[in-house]
């Protein structure tokens, strides 16, 4: 499709009859009408709450409205929804088994795969959610060092566990007593946290770049990462890289492999199995004993269907050079968004790796303008998000990105007419 053939998305006469129906029923039986980050008030008023179908790079809400999806289910769908080869392996595995008394050989194959791919990793443990992996990492760091305190960056998210949840309702100060915070990329602040940890410094958990919500997604400063590595070595503390969100979208070897910083443990989840529930913790040999000493398990952690899907997803990503494809599409998107914003005289910062871009309005009314802009893009068929980074998948074609850019162009024009 050439640029002149791009279909300019028409605003949908948004029909929300089914969505309203399910919202009402949800309000009776789900606390708050919905739990977690997808509560209705977290997105613009016109955003659908319930979805009925997904395929490739597209989703359909329960009322049948179609969108090119730039959220990829908050990251997992790295090859797109319902990827045929992944689903075929998954179904084949289910024909044989999924859960059974013991594990399947898939767990060994997947651990071998992680050890092969992940820079410096010698072993792996698998769970279901990212929070399983980050919590295990903390436990192993403490078991290995015999110390308590874990350093983490300010609002950095590592899971909805008492150690990390950003919402303090129901959490006791004791739950957080052994977490000390520092500012991402700030050497002084990190040094102060190390001093505060004193003799109890067990380790640090850090994301590969700063990908906090609402804020610019900034790359880690190389000198800062080197300093963190150096201090951890000197203090015999454990460096944990939380690659749950960014993993496999910038490098197959772990997100700090390209900058040459080797973590002691890494956590992954989201996209490992293209939408099937799976998380992974990998670690270096010197932590094997500590990893062997802790009790790590969940009823569904050995389910082999997701592991088979994971093996296929990682193979396809590698063989098809998926990161390069996503990067090209992401660059197309980022360039287009920046040009559009400039042409309408709107101050926008597009940050983050091209495979995980984030758009922030820099005009004193950031959230209000993000909501207006996103709502208009959504009306035109592009599912974008006002406060969370987006995700590219290998299913996004050049034409999909052209379509999204047509929708965002309409949204910029709409916003410009209102400010
Ligand atoms: N770490 C990071 C960096 C994350 O982005 C997330 C989820 N957004 C988690 C951990 C927690 O993962 P999960 O929601 O699968 O428990």
PDB file of N, CA, C and O in Angstrom, residues 110-170:
ATOM      1  N   UNK A 110      13.195 -25.633  28.070  1.00  0.00           N
ATOM      2  CA  UNK A 110      13.051 -24.179  28.177  1.00  0.00           C
ATOM      3  C   UNK A 110      14.179 -23.576  29.025  1.00  0.00           C
ATOM      4  O   UNK A 110      14.714 -22.517  28.691  1.00  0.00           O
ATOM      5  N   UNK A 111      14.547 -24.274  30.097  1.00  0.00           N
ATOM      6  CA  UNK A 111      15.669 -23.793  30.912  1.00  0.00           C
ATOM      7  C   UNK A 111      16.953 -23.777  30.076  1.00  0.00           C
ATOM      8  O   UNK A 111      17.732 -22.820  30.116  1.00  0.00           O
ATOM      9  N   UNK A 112      17.150 -24.825  29.274  1.00  0.00           N
ATOM     10  CA  UNK A 112      18.339 -24.868  28.397  1.00  0.00           C
ATOM     11  C   UNK A 112      18.320 -23.684  27.425  1.00  0.00           C
ATOM     12  O   UNK A 112      19.344 -23.065  27.151  1.00  0.00           O
ATOM     13  N   UNK A 113      17.145 -23.401  26.917  1.00  0.00           N
ATOM     14  CA  UNK A 113      16.991 -22.293  25.957  1.00  0.00           C
ATOM     15  C   UNK A 113      17.351 -20.951  26.604  1.00  0.00           C
ATOM     16  O   UNK A 113      18.050 -20.135  26.010  1.00  0.00           O
ATOM     17  N   UNK A 114      16.863 -20.751  27.831  1.00  0.00           N
ATOM     18  CA  UNK A 114      17.172 -19.499  28.531  1.00  0.00           C
ATOM     19  C   UNK A 114      18.665 -19.380  28.826  1.00  0.00           C
ATOM     20  O   UNK A 114      19.253 -18.312  28.692  1.00  0.00           O
ATOM     21  N   UNK A 115      19.250 -20.509  29.222  1.00  0.00           N
ATOM     22  CA  UNK A 115      20.685 -20.497  29.538  1.00  0.00           C
ATOM     23  C   UNK A 115      21.491 -20.182  28.264  1.00  0.00           C
ATOM     24  O   UNK A 115      22.465 -19.431  28.290  1.00  0.00           O
ATOM     25  N   UNK A 116      20.998 -20.733  27.138  1.00  0.00           N
ATOM     26  CA  UNK A 116      21.673 -20.508  25.861  1.00  0.00           C
ATOM     27  C   UNK A 116      21.535 -19.036  25.414  1.00  0.00           C
ATOM     28  O   UNK A 116      22.489 -18.410  24.969  1.00  0.00           O
ATOM     29  N   UNK A 117      20.330 -18.499  25.578  1.00  0.00           N
ATOM     30  CA  UNK A 117      20.058 -17.147  25.068  1.00  0.00           C
ATOM     31  C   UNK A 117      20.573 -16.040  25.986  1.00  0.00           C
ATOM     32  O   UNK A 117      21.152 -15.057  25.541  1.00  0.00           O
ATOM     33  N   UNK A 118      20.312 -16.204  27.300  1.00  0.00           N
ATOM     34  CA  UNK A 118      20.489 -15.109  28.240  1.00  0.00           C
ATOM     35  C   UNK A 118      21.949 -14.975  28.667  1.00  0.00           C
ATOM     36  O   UNK A 118      22.528 -15.921  29.212  1.00  0.00           O
ATOM     37  N   UNK A 119      22.482 -13.786  28.413  1.00  0.00           N
ATOM     38  CA  UNK A 119      23.891 -13.516  28.684  1.00  0.00           C
ATOM     39  C   UNK A 119      24.255 -13.819  30.143  1.00  0.00           C
ATOM     40  O   UNK A 119      23.756 -13.166  31.053  1.00  0.00           O
ATOM     41  N   UNK A 120      25.093 -14.813  30.355  1.00  0.00           N
ATOM     42  CA  UNK A 120      25.603 -15.112  31.697  1.00  0.00           C
ATOM     43  C   UNK A 120      24.746 -16.062  32.514  1.00  0.00           C
ATOM     44  O   UNK A 120      25.156 -16.486  33.592  1.00  0.00           O
ATOM     45  N   UNK A 121      23.564 -16.437  32.033  1.00  0.00           N
ATOM     46  CA  UNK A 121      22.669 -17.275  32.850  1.00  0.00           C
ATOM     47  C   UNK A 121      23.112 -18.730  32.855  1.00  0.00           C
ATOM     48  O   UNK A 121      23.534 -19.272  31.835  1.00  0.00           O
ATOM     49  N   UNK A 122      23.017 -19.353  34.037  1.00  0.00           N
ATOM     50  CA  UNK A 122      23.402 -20.765  34.164  1.00  0.00           C
ATOM     51  C   UNK A 122      22.243 -21.652  34.577  1.00  0.00           C
ATOM     52  O   UNK A 122      22.352 -22.875  34.548  1.00  0.00           O
ATOM     53  N   UNK A 123      21.171 -21.049  35.061  1.00  0.00           N
ATOM     54  CA  UNK A 123      20.017 -21.845  35.482  1.00  0.00           C
ATOM     55  C   UNK A 123      18.763 -20.992  35.345  1.00  0.00           C
ATOM     56  O   UNK A 123      18.859 -19.758  35.184  1.00  0.00           O
ATOM     57  N   UNK A 124      17.606 -21.642  35.399  1.00  0.00           N
ATOM     58  CA  UNK A 124      16.331 -20.908  35.299  1.00  0.00           C
ATOM     59  C   UNK A 124      15.286 -21.572  36.182  1.00  0.00           C
ATOM     60  O   UNK A 124      15.346 -22.783  36.433  1.00  0.00           O
ATOM     61  N   UNK A 125      14.359 -20.747  36.681  1.00  0.00           N
ATOM     62  CA  UNK A 125      13.177 -21.243  37.396  1.00  0.00           C
ATOM     63  C   UNK A 125      11.979 -20.575  36.715  1.00  0.00           C
ATOM     64  O   UNK A 125      12.053 -19.389  36.380  1.00  0.00           O
ATOM     65  N   UNK A 126      10.880 -21.314  36.553  1.00  0.00           N
ATOM     66  CA  UNK A 126       9.722 -20.737  35.863  1.00  0.00           C
ATOM     67  C   UNK A 126       8.525 -20.588  36.786  1.00  0.00           C
ATOM     68  O   UNK A 126       8.256 -21.470  37.611  1.00  0.00           O
ATOM     69  N   UNK A 127       7.839 -19.476  36.631  1.00  0.00           N
ATOM     70  CA  UNK A 127       6.587 -19.239  37.354  1.00  0.00           C
ATOM     71  C   UNK A 127       5.527 -18.833  36.352  1.00  0.00           C
ATOM     72  O   UNK A 127       5.621 -19.184  35.166  1.00  0.00           O
ATOM     73  N   UNK A 128       4.553 -18.096  36.801  1.00  0.00           N
ATOM     74  CA  UNK A 128       3.452 -17.720  35.906  1.00  0.00           C
ATOM     75  C   UNK A 128       3.433 -16.234  35.589  1.00  0.00           C
ATOM     76  O   UNK A 128       3.226 -15.831  34.455  1.00  0.00           O
ATOM     77  N   UNK A 129       3.580 -15.389  36.624  1.00  0.00           N
ATOM     78  CA  UNK A 129       3.519 -13.936  36.438  1.00  0.00           C
ATOM     79  C   UNK A 129       4.870 -13.310  36.736  1.00  0.00           C
ATOM     80  O   UNK A 129       5.699 -13.901  37.452  1.00  0.00           O
ATOM     81  N   UNK A 130       5.036 -12.088  36.237  1.00  0.00           N
ATOM     82  CA  UNK A 130       6.285 -11.380  36.488  1.00  0.00           C
ATOM     83  C   UNK A 130       6.571 -11.260  37.975  1.00  0.00           C
ATOM     84  O   UNK A 130       7.721 -11.389  38.414  1.00  0.00           O
ATOM     85  N   UNK A 131       5.504 -11.022  38.764  1.00  0.00           N
ATOM     86  CA  UNK A 131       5.661 -10.867  40.206  1.00  0.00           C
ATOM     87  C   UNK A 131       6.211 -12.128  40.882  1.00  0.00           C
ATOM     88  O   UNK A 131       6.882 -12.039  41.910  1.00  0.00           O
ATOM     89  N   UNK A 132       5.922 -13.291  40.307  1.00  0.00           N
ATOM     90  CA  UNK A 132       6.511 -14.537  40.847  1.00  0.00           C
ATOM     91  C   UNK A 132       8.030 -14.463  40.721  1.00  0.00           C
ATOM     92  O   UNK A 132       8.777 -14.784  41.652  1.00  0.00           O
ATOM     93  N   UNK A 133       8.461 -14.040  39.531  1.00  0.00           N
ATOM     94  CA  UNK A 133       9.907 -14.049  39.251  1.00  0.00           C
ATOM     95  C   UNK A 133      10.630 -12.989  40.086  1.00  0.00           C
ATOM     96  O   UNK A 133      11.715 -13.258  40.626  1.00  0.00           O
ATOM     97  N   UNK A 134      10.039 -11.785  40.210  1.00  0.00           N
ATOM     98  CA  UNK A 134      10.737 -10.744  40.975  1.00  0.00           C
ATOM     99  C   UNK A 134      10.791 -11.113  42.458  1.00  0.00           C
ATOM    100  O   UNK A 134      11.798 -10.877  43.131  1.00  0.00           O
ATOM    101  N   UNK A 135       9.707 -11.712  42.965  1.00  0.00           N
ATOM    102  CA  UNK A 135       9.702 -12.107  44.380  1.00  0.00           C
ATOM    103  C   UNK A 135      10.719 -13.219  44.635  1.00  0.00           C
ATOM    104  O   UNK A 135      11.446 -13.192  45.634  1.00  0.00           O
ATOM    105  N   UNK A 136      10.788 -14.175  43.700  1.00  0.00           N
ATOM    106  CA  UNK A 136      11.794 -15.239  43.835  1.00  0.00           C
ATOM    107  C   UNK A 136      13.202 -14.647  43.824  1.00  0.00           C
ATOM    108  O   UNK A 136      14.075 -15.079  44.587  1.00  0.00           O
ATOM    109  N   UNK A 137      13.397 -13.650  42.978  1.00  0.00           N
ATOM    110  CA  UNK A 137      14.727 -13.043  42.869  1.00  0.00           C
ATOM    111  C   UNK A 137      15.144 -12.412  44.203  1.00  0.00           C
ATOM    112  O   UNK A 137      16.281 -12.569  44.650  1.00  0.00           O
ATOM    113  N   UNK A 138      14.192 -11.715  44.839  1.00  0.00           N
ATOM    114  CA  UNK A 138      14.494 -11.111  46.140  1.00  0.00           C
ATOM    115  C   UNK A 138      14.840 -12.196  47.166  1.00  0.00           C
ATOM    116  O   UNK A 138      15.792 -12.064  47.943  1.00  0.00           O
ATOM    117  N   UNK A 139      14.039 -13.249  47.150  1.00  0.00           N
ATOM    118  CA  UNK A 139      14.231 -14.326  48.128  1.00  0.00           C
ATOM    119  C   UNK A 139      15.615 -14.959  47.959  1.00  0.00           C
ATOM    120  O   UNK A 139      16.328 -15.205  48.938  1.00  0.00           O
ATOM    121  N   UNK A 140      15.987 -15.184  46.703  1.00  0.00           N
ATOM    122  CA  UNK A 140      17.287 -15.824  46.439  1.00  0.00           C
ATOM    123  C   UNK A 140      18.431 -14.878  46.811  1.00  0.00           C
ATOM    124  O   UNK A 140      19.442 -15.306  47.393  1.00  0.00           O
ATOM    125  N   UNK A 141      18.253 -13.573  46.510  1.00  0.00           N
ATOM    126  CA  UNK A 141      19.303 -12.603  46.870  1.00  0.00           C
ATOM    127  C   UNK A 141      19.512 -12.620  48.383  1.00  0.00           C
ATOM    128  O   UNK A 141      20.650 -12.566  48.873  1.00  0.00           O
ATOM    129  N   UNK A 142      18.423 -12.706  49.123  1.00  0.00           N
ATOM    130  CA  UNK A 142      18.547 -12.713  50.597  1.00  0.00           C
ATOM    131  C   UNK A 142      19.128 -14.039  51.085  1.00  0.00           C
ATOM    132  O   UNK A 142      19.956 -14.055  52.010  1.00  0.00           O
ATOM    133  N   UNK A 143      18.699 -15.132  50.453  1.00  0.00           N
ATOM    134  CA  UNK A 143      19.243 -16.436  50.856  1.00  0.00           C
ATOM    135  C   UNK A 143      20.739 -16.494  50.586  1.00  0.00           C
ATOM    136  O   UNK A 143      21.515 -17.036  51.382  1.00  0.00           O
ATOM    137  N   UNK A 144      21.151 -15.910  49.464  1.00  0.00           N
ATOM    138  CA  UNK A 144      22.567 -15.977  49.069  1.00  0.00           C
ATOM    139  C   UNK A 144      23.447 -15.131  49.980  1.00  0.00           C
ATOM    140  O   UNK A 144      24.582 -15.514  50.291  1.00  0.00           O
ATOM    141  N   UNK A 145      22.938 -13.964  50.376  1.00  0.00           N
ATOM    142  CA  UNK A 145      23.790 -13.027  51.125  1.00  0.00           C
ATOM    143  C   UNK A 145      23.579 -13.107  52.628  1.00  0.00           C
ATOM    144  O   UNK A 145      24.400 -12.603  53.406  1.00  0.00           O
ATOM    145  N   UNK A 146      22.436 -13.663  53.039  1.00  0.00           N
ATOM    146  CA  UNK A 146      22.094 -13.654  54.461  1.00  0.00           C
ATOM    147  C   UNK A 146      21.731 -12.243  54.922  1.00  0.00           C
ATOM    148  O   UNK A 146      21.701 -11.966  56.121  1.00  0.00           O
ATOM    149  N   UNK A 147      21.471 -11.343  53.967  1.00  0.00           N
ATOM    150  CA  UNK A 147      21.136  -9.950  54.301  1.00  0.00           C
ATOM    151  C   UNK A 147      19.716  -9.633  53.834  1.00  0.00           C
ATOM    152  O   UNK A 147      19.125 -10.409  53.090  1.00  0.00           O
ATOM    153  N   UNK A 148      19.224  -8.474  54.286  1.00  0.00           N
ATOM    154  CA  UNK A 148      17.794  -8.222  54.088  1.00  0.00           C
ATOM    155  C   UNK A 148      17.440  -7.172  53.042  1.00  0.00           C
ATOM    156  O   UNK A 148      16.410  -7.258  52.389  1.00  0.00           O
ATOM    157  N   UNK A 149      18.252  -6.132  52.934  1.00  0.00           N
ATOM    158  CA  UNK A 149      17.766  -4.932  52.228  1.00  0.00           C
ATOM    159  C   UNK A 149      17.980  -5.001  50.713  1.00  0.00           C
ATOM    160  O   UNK A 149      19.066  -5.321  50.224  1.00  0.00           O
ATOM    161  N   UNK A 150      16.868  -4.679  50.014  1.00  0.00           N
ATOM    162  CA  UNK A 150      16.894  -4.621  48.548  1.00  0.00           C
ATOM    163  C   UNK A 150      16.681  -3.167  48.139  1.00  0.00           C
ATOM    164  O   UNK A 150      15.764  -2.500  48.628  1.00  0.00           O
ATOM    165  N   UNK A 151      17.506  -2.708  47.230  1.00  0.00           N
ATOM    166  CA  UNK A 151      17.360  -1.352  46.698  1.00  0.00           C
ATOM    167  C   UNK A 151      16.496  -1.401  45.443  1.00  0.00           C
ATOM    168  O   UNK A 151      16.649  -2.317  44.618  1.00  0.00           O
ATOM    169  N   UNK A 152      15.610  -0.425  45.319  1.00  0.00           N
ATOM    170  CA  UNK A 152      14.827  -0.316  44.083  1.00  0.00           C
ATOM    171  C   UNK A 152      14.678   1.150  43.710  1.00  0.00           C
ATOM    172  O   UNK A 152      14.746   2.023  44.585  1.00  0.00           O
ATOM    173  N   UNK A 153      14.449   1.411  42.423  1.00  0.00           N
ATOM    174  CA  UNK A 153      14.307   2.807  41.983  1.00  0.00           C
ATOM    175  C   UNK A 153      12.902   3.304  42.311  1.00  0.00           C
ATOM    176  O   UNK A 153      11.925   2.561  42.139  1.00  0.00           O
ATOM    177  N   UNK A 154      12.849   4.566  42.768  1.00  0.00           N
ATOM    178  CA  UNK A 154      11.616   5.271  43.129  1.00  0.00           C
ATOM    179  C   UNK A 154      10.311   4.578  42.787  1.00  0.00           C
ATOM    180  O   UNK A 154       9.993   3.558  43.393  1.00  0.00           O
ATOM    181  N   UNK A 155       9.556   5.061  41.790  1.00  0.00           N
ATOM    182  CA  UNK A 155       8.250   4.463  41.526  1.00  0.00           C
ATOM    183  C   UNK A 155       8.302   3.207  40.651  1.00  0.00           C
ATOM    184  O   UNK A 155       7.269   2.712  40.217  1.00  0.00           O
ATOM    185  N   UNK A 156       9.477   2.691  40.412  1.00  0.00           N
ATOM    186  CA  UNK A 156       9.630   1.548  39.511  1.00  0.00           C
ATOM    187  C   UNK A 156       8.719   0.388  39.913  1.00  0.00           C
ATOM    188  O   UNK A 156       8.670   0.004  41.073  1.00  0.00           O
ATOM    189  N   UNK A 157       8.005  -0.180  38.940  1.00  0.00           N
ATOM    190  CA  UNK A 157       7.046  -1.251  39.223  1.00  0.00           C
ATOM    191  C   UNK A 157       7.691  -2.619  39.000  1.00  0.00           C
ATOM    192  O   UNK A 157       8.311  -2.864  37.964  1.00  0.00           O
ATOM    193  N   UNK A 158       7.530  -3.508  39.990  1.00  0.00           N
ATOM    194  CA  UNK A 158       8.074  -4.859  39.837  1.00  0.00           C
ATOM    195  C   UNK A 158       7.037  -5.924  40.169  1.00  0.00           C
ATOM    196  O   UNK A 158       7.380  -7.088  40.344  1.00  0.00           O
ATOM    197  N   UNK A 159       5.764  -5.514  40.319  1.00  0.00           N
ATOM    198  CA  UNK A 159       4.712  -6.495  40.581  1.00  0.00           C
ATOM    199  C   UNK A 159       3.820  -6.048  41.724  1.00  0.00           C
ATOM    200  O   UNK A 159       4.172  -5.169  42.514  1.00  0.00           O
ATOM    201  N   UNK A 160       2.632  -6.669  41.795  1.00  0.00           N
ATOM    202  CA  UNK A 160       1.637  -6.268  42.805  1.00  0.00           C
ATOM    203  C   UNK A 160       1.812  -7.080  44.093  1.00  0.00           C
ATOM    204  O   UNK A 160       0.863  -7.643  44.622  1.00  0.00           O
ATOM    205  N   UNK A 161       3.050  -7.158  44.560  1.00  0.00           N
ATOM    206  CA  UNK A 161       3.342  -7.877  45.799  1.00  0.00           C
ATOM    207  C   UNK A 161       3.552  -6.847  46.917  1.00  0.00           C
ATOM    208  O   UNK A 161       3.813  -5.681  46.611  1.00  0.00           O
ATOM    209  N   UNK A 162       3.457  -7.250  48.175  1.00  0.00           N
ATOM    210  CA  UNK A 162       3.638  -6.267  49.248  1.00  0.00           C
ATOM    211  C   UNK A 162       4.968  -5.510  49.159  1.00  0.00           C
ATOM    212  O   UNK A 162       5.055  -4.350  49.538  1.00  0.00           O
ATOM    213  N   UNK A 163       6.020  -6.144  48.610  1.00  0.00           N
ATOM    214  CA  UNK A 163       7.304  -5.430  48.508  1.00  0.00           C
ATOM    215  C   UNK A 163       7.212  -4.242  47.569  1.00  0.00           C
ATOM    216  O   UNK A 163       7.908  -3.257  47.722  1.00  0.00           O
ATOM    217  N   UNK A 164       6.389  -4.397  46.495  1.00  0.00           N
ATOM    218  CA  UNK A 164       6.499  -3.453  45.374  1.00  0.00           C
ATOM    219  C   UNK A 164       5.236  -2.677  45.040  1.00  0.00           C
ATOM    220  O   UNK A 164       5.315  -1.678  44.346  1.00  0.00           O
ATOM    221  N   UNK A 165       4.066  -3.149  45.482  1.00  0.00           N
ATOM    222  CA  UNK A 165       2.836  -2.520  44.991  1.00  0.00           C
ATOM    223  C   UNK A 165       2.845  -1.011  45.209  1.00  0.00           C
ATOM    224  O   UNK A 165       3.251  -0.533  46.271  1.00  0.00           O
ATOM    225  N   UNK A 166       2.387  -0.255  44.209  1.00  0.00           N
ATOM    226  CA  UNK A 166       2.377   1.203  44.379  1.00  0.00           C
ATOM    227  C   UNK A 166       1.215   1.686  45.246  1.00  0.00           C
ATOM    228  O   UNK A 166       1.181   2.851  45.633  1.00  0.00           O
ATOM    229  N   UNK A 167       0.270   0.799  45.558  1.00  0.00           N
ATOM    230  CA  UNK A 167      -0.896   1.197  46.353  1.00  0.00           C
ATOM    231  C   UNK A 167      -0.745   0.601  47.751  1.00  0.00           C
ATOM    232  O   UNK A 167      -0.644  -0.619  47.896  1.00  0.00           O
ATOM    233  N   UNK A 168      -0.733   1.449  48.766  1.00  0.00           N
ATOM    234  CA  UNK A 168      -0.357   0.986  50.100  1.00  0.00           C
ATOM    235  C   UNK A 168      -1.521   0.439  50.933  1.00  0.00           C
ATOM    236  O   UNK A 168      -1.298  -0.037  52.051  1.00  0.00           O
ATOM    237  N   UNK A 169      -2.755   0.492  50.395  1.00  0.00           N
ATOM    238  CA  UNK A 169      -3.873  -0.029  51.170  1.00  0.00           C
ATOM    239  C   UNK A 169      -3.630  -1.505  51.512  1.00  0.00           C
ATOM    240  O   UNK A 169      -3.364  -2.324  50.613  1.00  0.00           O
ATOM    241  N   UNK A 170      -3.709  -1.822  52.783  1.00  0.00           N
ATOM    242  CA  UNK A 170      -3.541  -3.211  53.209  1.00  0.00           C
ATOM    243  C   UNK A 170      -2.093  -3.650  53.350  1.00  0.00           C
ATOM    244  O   UNK A 170      -1.824  -4.796  53.714  1.00  0.00           O
TER     245      UNK A 170
END
